[in-house]
GROMACS .gro file of C-alpha atoms in nm:
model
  120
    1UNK     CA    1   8.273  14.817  11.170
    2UNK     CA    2   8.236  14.434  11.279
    3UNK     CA    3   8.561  14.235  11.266
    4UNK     CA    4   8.447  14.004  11.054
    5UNK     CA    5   8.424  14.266  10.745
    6UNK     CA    6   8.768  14.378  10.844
    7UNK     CA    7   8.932  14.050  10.826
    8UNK     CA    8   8.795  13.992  10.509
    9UNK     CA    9   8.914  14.305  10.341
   10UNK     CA   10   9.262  14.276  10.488
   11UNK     CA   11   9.303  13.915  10.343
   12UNK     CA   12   9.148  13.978  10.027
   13UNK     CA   13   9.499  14.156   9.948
   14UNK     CA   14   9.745  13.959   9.743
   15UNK     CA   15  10.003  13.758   9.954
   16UNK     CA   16   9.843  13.885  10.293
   17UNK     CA   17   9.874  13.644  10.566
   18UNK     CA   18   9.722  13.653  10.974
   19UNK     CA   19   9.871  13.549  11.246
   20UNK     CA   20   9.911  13.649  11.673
   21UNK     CA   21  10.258  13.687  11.693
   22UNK     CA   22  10.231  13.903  12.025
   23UNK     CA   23   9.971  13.694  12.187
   24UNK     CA   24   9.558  13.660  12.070
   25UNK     CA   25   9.500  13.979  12.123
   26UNK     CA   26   9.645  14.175  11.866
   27UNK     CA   27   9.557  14.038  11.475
   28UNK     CA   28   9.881  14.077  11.256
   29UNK     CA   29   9.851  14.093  10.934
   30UNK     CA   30  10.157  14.061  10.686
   31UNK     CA   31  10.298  14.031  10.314
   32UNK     CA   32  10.613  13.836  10.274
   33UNK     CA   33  10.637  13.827  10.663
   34UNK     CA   34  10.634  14.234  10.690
   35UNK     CA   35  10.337  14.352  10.934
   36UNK     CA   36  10.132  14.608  10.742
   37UNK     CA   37   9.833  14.577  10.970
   38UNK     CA   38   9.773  14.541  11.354
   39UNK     CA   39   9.407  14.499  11.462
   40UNK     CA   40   9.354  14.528  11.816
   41UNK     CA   41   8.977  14.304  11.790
   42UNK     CA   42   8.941  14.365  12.138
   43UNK     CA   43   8.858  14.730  12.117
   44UNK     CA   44   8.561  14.900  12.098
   45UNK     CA   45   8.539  15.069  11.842
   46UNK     CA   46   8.792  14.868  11.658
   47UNK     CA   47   9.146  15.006  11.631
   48UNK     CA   48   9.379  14.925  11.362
   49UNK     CA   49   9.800  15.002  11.361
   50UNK     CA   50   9.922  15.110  10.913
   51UNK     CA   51  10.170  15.200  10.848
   52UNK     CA   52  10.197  15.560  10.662
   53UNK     CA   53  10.435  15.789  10.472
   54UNK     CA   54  10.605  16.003  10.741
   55UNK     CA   55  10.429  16.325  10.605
   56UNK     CA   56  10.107  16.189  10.531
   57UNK     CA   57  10.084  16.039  10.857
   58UNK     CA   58  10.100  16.355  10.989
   59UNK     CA   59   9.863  16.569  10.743
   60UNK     CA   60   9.616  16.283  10.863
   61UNK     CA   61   9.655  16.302  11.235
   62UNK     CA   62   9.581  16.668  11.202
   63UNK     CA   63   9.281  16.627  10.964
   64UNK     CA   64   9.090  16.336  11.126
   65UNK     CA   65   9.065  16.273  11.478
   66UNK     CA   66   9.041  15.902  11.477
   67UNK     CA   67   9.426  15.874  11.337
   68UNK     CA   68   9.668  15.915  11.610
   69UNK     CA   69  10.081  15.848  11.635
   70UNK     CA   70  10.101  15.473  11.613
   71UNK     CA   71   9.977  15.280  11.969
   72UNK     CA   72  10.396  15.047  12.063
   73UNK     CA   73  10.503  15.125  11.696
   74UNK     CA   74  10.773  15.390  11.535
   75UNK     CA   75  10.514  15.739  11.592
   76UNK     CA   76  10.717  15.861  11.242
   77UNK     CA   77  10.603  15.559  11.013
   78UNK     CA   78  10.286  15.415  11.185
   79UNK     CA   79   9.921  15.565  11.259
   80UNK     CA   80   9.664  15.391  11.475
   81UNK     CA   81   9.316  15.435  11.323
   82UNK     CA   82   8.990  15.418  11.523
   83UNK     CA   83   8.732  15.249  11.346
   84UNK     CA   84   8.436  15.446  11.456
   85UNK     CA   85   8.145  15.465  11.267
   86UNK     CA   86   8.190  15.819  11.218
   87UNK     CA   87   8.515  15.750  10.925
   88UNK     CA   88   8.403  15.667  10.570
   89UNK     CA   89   8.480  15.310  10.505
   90UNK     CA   90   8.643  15.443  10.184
   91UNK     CA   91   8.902  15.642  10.394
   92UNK     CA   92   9.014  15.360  10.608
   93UNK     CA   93   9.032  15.136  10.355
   94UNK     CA   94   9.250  15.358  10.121
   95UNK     CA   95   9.479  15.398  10.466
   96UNK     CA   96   9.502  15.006  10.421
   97UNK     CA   97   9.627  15.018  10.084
   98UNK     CA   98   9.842  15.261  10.112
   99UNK     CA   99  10.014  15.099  10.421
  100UNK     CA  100  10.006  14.756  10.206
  101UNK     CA  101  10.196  14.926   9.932
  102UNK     CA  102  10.395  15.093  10.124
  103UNK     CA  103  10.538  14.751  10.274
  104UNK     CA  104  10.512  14.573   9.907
  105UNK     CA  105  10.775  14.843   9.786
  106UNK     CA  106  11.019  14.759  10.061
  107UNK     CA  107  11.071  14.386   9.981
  108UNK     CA  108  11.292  14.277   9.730
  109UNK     CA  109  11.127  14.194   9.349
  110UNK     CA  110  11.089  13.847   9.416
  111UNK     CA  111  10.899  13.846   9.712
  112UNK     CA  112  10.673  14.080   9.581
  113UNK     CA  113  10.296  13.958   9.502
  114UNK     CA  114  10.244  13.892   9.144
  115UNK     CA  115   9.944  14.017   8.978
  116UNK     CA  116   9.705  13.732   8.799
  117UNK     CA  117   9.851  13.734   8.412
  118UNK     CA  118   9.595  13.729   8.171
  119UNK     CA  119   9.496  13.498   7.959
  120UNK     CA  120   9.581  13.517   7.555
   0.00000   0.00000   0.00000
């Protein structure tokens, strides 16, 4: 997993902004201002903090041995993921969306990205 490709992927998701709030480091990554994604870019492998359903979080910790209780966040709500080669690309990136949605059903309606309308 190069950095580049994960960057990408992150911002290809509606709304989602970067920025370094807690110095260059660490690679926040947001929707309507709520972090959904923490890269550490420095690691090697690359790490990334999502958030996760409480139970989920912990069915995965126990199934996968890259996911472990979230590196400085809440251990209940938050997962850090080793990006080793070794984890399907699939897998992480579902973890992604899942953490994305889980954040998108916290804000309030309005902030919430709007899907493209199609055209009649």
């Amino acid at each position: 997993m190069d950095l580049t490709h994960l960057r990408q992927f992150l911002l290809t998701l509606p709304g989602a902004t970067e920025d370094t709030p807690f110095g260059p480091e660490i690679l926040v990554y947001r929707i309507a201002g709520k972090m959904f994604a923490l890269v550490d870019w420095q690691a090697d492998p690359l790490s990334i903090n999502l958030k996760c359903e409480p139970e989920l979080a912990l069915l995965l910790r126990e199934l996968h041995p890259e996911v472990k209780p979230g590196w400085h966040m809440n251990k209940q709500h938050w997962n850090t993921v080793t990006l080793s080669d070794t984890l399907a690309e699939d897998l992480w990136q579902g973890w992604v969306h899942h953490s994305y949605e889980r954040v998108v059903a916290g804000l309030p309606k309005a902030k919430r990205p709007q899907a493209p309308q199609a055209k009649s």
